[in-house]
Short mmCIF file of N, CA and C in Angstrom, two decimals:
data_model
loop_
_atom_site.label_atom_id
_atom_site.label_comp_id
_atom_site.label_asym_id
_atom_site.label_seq_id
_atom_site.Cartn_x
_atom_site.Cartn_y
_atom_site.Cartn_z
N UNK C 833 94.41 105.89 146.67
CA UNK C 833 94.31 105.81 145.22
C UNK C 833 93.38 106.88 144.66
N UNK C 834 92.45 107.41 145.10
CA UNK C 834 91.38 108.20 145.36
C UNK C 834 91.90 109.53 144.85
N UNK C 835 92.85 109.87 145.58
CA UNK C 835 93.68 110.94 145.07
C UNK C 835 94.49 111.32 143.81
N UNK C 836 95.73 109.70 143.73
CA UNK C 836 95.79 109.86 142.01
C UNK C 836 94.95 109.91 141.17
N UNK C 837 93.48 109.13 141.25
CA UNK C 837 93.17 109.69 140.44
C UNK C 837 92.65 110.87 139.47
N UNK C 838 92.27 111.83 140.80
CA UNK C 838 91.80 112.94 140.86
C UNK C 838 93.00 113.96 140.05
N UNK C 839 93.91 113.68 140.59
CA UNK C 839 95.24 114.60 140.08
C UNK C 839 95.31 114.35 138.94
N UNK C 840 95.63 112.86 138.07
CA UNK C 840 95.40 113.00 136.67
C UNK C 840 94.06 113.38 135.79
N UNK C 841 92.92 113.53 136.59
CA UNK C 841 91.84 114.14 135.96
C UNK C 841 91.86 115.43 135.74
N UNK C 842 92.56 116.02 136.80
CA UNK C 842 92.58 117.36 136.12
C UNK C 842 93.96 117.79 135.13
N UNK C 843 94.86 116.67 134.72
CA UNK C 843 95.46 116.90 133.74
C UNK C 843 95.18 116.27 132.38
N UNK C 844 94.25 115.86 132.49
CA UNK C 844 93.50 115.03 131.35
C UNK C 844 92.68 116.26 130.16
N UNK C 845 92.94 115.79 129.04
CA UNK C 845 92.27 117.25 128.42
C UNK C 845 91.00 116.56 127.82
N UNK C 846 89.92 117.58 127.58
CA UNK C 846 88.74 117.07 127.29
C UNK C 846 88.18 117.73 126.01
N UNK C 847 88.97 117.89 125.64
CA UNK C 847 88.31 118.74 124.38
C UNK C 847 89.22 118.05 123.00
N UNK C 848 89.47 116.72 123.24
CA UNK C 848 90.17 115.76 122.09
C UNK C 848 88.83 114.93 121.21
N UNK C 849 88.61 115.10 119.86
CA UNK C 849 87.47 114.05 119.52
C UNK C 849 87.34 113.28 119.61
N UNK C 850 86.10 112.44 118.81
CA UNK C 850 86.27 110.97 119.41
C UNK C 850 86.69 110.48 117.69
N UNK C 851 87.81 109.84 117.66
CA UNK C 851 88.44 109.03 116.83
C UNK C 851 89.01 107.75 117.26
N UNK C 852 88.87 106.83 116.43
CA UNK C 852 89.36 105.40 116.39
C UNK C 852 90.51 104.82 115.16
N UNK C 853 91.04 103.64 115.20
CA UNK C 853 91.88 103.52 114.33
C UNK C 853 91.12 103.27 112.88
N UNK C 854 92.03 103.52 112.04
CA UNK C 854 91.25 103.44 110.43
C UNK C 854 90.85 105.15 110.43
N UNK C 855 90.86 105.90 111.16
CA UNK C 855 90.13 107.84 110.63
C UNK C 855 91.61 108.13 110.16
N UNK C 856 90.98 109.00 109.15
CA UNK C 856 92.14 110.58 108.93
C UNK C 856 92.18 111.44 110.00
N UNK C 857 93.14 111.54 110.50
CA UNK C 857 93.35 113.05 111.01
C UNK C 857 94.97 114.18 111.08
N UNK C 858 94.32 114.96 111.25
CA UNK C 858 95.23 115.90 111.42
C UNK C 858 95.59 116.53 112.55
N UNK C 859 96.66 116.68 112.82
CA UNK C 859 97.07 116.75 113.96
C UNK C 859 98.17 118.32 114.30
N UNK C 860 97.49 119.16 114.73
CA UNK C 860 98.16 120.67 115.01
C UNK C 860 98.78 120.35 116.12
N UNK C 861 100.90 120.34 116.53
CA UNK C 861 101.43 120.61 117.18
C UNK C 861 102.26 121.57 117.23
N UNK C 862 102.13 121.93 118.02
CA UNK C 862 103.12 123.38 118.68
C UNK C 862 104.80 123.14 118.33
N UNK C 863 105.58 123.69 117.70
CA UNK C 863 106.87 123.34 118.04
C UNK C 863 107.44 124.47 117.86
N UNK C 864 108.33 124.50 119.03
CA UNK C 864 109.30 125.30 119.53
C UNK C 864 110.62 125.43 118.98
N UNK C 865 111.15 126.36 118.18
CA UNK C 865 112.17 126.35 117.70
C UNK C 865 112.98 127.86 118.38
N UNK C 866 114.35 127.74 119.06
CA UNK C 866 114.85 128.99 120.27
C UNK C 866 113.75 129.71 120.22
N UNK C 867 113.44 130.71 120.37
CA UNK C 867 112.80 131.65 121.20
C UNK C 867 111.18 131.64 120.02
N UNK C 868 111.11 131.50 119.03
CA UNK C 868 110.09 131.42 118.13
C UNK C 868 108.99 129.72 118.69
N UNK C 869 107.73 129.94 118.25
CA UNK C 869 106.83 128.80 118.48
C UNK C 869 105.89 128.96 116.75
N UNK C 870 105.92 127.95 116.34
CA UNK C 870 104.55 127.58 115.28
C UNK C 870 104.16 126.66 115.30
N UNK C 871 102.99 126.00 114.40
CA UNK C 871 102.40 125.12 114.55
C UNK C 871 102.22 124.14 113.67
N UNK C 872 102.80 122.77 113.75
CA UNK C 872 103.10 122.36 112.56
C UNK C 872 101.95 121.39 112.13
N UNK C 873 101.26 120.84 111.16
CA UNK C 873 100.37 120.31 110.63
C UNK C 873 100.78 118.33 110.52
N UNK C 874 100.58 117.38 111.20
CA UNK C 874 100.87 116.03 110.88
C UNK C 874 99.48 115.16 110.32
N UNK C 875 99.31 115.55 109.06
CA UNK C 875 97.71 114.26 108.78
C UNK C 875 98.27 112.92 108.43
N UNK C 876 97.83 112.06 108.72
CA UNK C 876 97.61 110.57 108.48
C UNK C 876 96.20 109.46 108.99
N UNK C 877 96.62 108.67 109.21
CA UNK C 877 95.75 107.46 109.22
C UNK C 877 96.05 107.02 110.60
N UNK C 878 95.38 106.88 111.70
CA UNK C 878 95.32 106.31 113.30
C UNK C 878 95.86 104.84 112.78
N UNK C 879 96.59 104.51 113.63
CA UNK C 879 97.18 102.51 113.62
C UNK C 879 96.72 102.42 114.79
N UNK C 880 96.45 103.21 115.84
CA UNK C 880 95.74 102.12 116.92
C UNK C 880 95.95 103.71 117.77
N UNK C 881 94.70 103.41 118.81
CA UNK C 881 94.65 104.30 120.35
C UNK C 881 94.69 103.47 121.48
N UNK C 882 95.95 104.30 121.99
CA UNK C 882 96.06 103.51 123.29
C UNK C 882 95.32 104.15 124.25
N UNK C 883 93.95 103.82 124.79
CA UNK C 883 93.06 104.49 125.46
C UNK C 883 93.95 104.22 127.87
N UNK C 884 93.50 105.33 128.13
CA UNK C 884 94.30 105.23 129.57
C UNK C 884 93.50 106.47 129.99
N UNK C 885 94.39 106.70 130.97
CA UNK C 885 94.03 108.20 131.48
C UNK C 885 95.12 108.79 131.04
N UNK C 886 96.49 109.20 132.00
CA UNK C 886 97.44 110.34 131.53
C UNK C 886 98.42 110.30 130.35
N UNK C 887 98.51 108.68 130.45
CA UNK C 887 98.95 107.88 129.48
C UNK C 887 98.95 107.69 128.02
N UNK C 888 97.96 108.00 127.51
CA UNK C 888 97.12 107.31 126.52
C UNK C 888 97.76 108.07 125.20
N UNK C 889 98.08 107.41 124.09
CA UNK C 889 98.35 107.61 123.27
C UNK C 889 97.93 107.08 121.99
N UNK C 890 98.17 107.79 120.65
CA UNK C 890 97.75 107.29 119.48
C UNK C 890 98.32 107.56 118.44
N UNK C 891 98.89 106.43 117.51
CA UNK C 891 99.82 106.54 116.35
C UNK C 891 99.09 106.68 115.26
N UNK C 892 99.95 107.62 114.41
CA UNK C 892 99.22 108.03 113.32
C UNK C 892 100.47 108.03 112.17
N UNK C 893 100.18 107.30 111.20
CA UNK C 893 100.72 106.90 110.03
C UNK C 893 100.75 107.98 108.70
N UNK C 894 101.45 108.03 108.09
CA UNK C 894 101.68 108.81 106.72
C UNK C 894 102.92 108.62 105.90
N UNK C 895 102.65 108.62 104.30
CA UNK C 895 103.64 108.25 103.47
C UNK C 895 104.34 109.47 103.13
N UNK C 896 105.17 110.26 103.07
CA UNK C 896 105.95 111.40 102.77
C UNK C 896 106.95 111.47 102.08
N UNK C 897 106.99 111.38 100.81
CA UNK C 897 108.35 110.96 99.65
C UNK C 897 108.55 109.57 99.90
N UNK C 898 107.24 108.87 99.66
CA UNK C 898 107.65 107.41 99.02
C UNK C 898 107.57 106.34 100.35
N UNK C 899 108.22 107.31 101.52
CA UNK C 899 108.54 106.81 102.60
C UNK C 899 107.59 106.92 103.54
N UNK C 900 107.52 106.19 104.06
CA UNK C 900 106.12 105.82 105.91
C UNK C 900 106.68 106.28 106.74
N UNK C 901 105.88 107.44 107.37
CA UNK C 901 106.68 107.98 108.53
C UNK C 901 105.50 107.77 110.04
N UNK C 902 106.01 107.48 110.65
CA UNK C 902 104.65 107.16 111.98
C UNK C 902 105.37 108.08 113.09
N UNK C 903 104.46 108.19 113.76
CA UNK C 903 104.77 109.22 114.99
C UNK C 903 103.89 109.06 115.83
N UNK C 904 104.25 108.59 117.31
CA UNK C 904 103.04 108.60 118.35
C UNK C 904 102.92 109.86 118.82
N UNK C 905 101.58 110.07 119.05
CA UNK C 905 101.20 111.36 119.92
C UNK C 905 100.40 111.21 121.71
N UNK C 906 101.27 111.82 122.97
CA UNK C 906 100.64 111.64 123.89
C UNK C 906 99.09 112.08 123.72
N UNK C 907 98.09 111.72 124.11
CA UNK C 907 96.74 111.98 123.79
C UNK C 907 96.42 113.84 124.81
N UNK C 908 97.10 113.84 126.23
CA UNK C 908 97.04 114.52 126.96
C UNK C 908 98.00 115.20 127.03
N UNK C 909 99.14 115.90 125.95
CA UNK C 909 100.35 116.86 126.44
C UNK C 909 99.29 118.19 125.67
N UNK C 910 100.17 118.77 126.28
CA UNK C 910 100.06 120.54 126.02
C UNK C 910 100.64 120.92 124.96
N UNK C 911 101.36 120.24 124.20
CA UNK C 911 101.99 120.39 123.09
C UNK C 911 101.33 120.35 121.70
N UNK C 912 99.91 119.67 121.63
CA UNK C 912 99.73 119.14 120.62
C UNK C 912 98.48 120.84 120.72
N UNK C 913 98.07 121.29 119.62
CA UNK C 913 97.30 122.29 119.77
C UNK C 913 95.70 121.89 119.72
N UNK C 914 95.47 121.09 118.51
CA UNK C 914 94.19 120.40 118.04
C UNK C 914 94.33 119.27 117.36
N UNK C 915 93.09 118.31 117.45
CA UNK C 915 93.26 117.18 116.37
C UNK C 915 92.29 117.58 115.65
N UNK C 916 92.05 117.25 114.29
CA UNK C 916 90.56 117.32 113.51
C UNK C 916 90.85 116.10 112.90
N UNK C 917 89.28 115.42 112.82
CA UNK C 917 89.19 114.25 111.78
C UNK C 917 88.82 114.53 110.34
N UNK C 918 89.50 113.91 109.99
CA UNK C 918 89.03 114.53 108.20
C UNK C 918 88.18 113.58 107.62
N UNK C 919 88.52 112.21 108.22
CA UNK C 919 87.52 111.20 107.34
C UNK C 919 87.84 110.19 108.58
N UNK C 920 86.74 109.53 108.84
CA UNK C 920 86.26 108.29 109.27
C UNK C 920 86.50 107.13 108.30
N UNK C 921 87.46 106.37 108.34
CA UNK C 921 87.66 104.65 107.74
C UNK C 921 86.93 103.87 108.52
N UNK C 922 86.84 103.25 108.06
CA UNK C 922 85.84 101.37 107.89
C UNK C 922 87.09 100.35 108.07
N UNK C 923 87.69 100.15 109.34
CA UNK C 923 88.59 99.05 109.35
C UNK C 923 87.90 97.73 110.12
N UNK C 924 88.39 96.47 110.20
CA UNK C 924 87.74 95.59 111.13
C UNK C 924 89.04 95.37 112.69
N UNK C 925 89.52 95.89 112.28
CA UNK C 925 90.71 95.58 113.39
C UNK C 925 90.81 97.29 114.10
N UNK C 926 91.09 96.77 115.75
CA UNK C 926 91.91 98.07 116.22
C UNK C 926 93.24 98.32 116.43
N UNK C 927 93.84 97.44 115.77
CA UNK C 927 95.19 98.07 115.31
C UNK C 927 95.51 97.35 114.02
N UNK C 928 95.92 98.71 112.62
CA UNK C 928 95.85 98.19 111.56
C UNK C 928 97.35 98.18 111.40
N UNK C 929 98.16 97.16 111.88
CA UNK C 929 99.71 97.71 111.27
C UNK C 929 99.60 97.29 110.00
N UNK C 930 98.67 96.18 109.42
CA UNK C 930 98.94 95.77 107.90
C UNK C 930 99.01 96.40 107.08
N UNK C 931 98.68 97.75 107.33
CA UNK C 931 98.90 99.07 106.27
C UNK C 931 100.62 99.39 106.22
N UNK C 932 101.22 99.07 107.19
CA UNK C 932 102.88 98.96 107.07
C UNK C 932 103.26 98.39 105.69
N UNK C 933 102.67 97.40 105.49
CA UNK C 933 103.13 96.38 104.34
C UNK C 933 102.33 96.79 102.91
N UNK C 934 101.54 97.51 102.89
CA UNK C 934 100.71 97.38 101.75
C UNK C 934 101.33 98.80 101.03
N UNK C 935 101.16 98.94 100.03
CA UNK C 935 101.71 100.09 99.66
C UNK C 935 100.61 100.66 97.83
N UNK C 936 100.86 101.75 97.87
CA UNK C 936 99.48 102.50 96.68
C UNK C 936 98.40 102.52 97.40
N UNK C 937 97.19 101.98 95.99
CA UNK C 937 95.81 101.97 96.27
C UNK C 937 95.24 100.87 97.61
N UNK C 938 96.36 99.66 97.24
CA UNK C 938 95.74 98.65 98.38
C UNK C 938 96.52 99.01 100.06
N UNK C 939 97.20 100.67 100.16
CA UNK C 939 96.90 100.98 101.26
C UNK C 939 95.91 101.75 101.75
N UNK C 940 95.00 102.09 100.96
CA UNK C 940 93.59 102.72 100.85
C UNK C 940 92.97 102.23 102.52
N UNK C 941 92.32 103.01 102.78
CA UNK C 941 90.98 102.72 103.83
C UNK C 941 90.15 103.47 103.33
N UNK C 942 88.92 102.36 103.29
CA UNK C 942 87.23 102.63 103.07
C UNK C 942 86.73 103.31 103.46
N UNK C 943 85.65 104.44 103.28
CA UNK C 943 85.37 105.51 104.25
C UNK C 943 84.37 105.04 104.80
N UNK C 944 83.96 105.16 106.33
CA UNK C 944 82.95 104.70 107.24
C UNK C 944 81.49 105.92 106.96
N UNK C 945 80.23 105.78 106.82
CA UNK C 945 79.94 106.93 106.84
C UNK C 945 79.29 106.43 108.41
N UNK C 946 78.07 107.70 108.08
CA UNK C 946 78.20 108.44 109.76
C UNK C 946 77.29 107.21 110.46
N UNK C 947 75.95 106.14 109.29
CA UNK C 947 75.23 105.48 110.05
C UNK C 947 76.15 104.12 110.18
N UNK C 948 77.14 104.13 110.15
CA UNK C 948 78.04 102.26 110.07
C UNK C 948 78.02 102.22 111.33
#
């Protein structure tokens, strides 16, 4: 076992921040279109991190013409370029799907500051 784990450590990336569910972030992925590559921009709101090793993933929520669009991101592919947090929320839960249902101002999250 000693060994797997070693092998997914060195595919583990370490230069991801530390974010939890309830933050803004933004999310720089790479996408490949035939022979061209750019980088496309996804900000929203974390619904939950699935913390692991190679595994680990985290959904991130956003409204885009009216409509909720969610998208999981592997935490560890090569695909994704950078995350940045834009704002820290104040949620009590680690996974907020109730923001699915709420819609306007009362899908708002509170901003956490830095001593909470």
């Amino acid at each position: 076992m000693d060994i797997i784990k070693k092998i997914e450590r060195e595919h583990m990336r370490l230069d991801m921040p530390d974010f939890r569910a309830g933050d803004t972030v933004k999310v720089h992925t790479r996408i490949i279109e035939g022979d061209k590559e750019r980088i496309q921009v996804f900000q929203g709101v974390v619904l939950r991190v699935n913390r692991g090793t190679t595994d680990a993933t985290f959904t991130v929520r956003k409204v885009s013409d009216g409509v909720g669009v969610e998208r999981i991101f592997p935490m560890h592919t090569p695909s994704i370029d950078k995350v940045e947090v834009v704002a820290n929320g104040k949620v009590r839960r680690a996974r907020i799907y109730y923001l699915r249902s709420l819609a306007g101002k009362a899908a708002r999250v509170k901003s956490r500051q830095a001593w909470d």
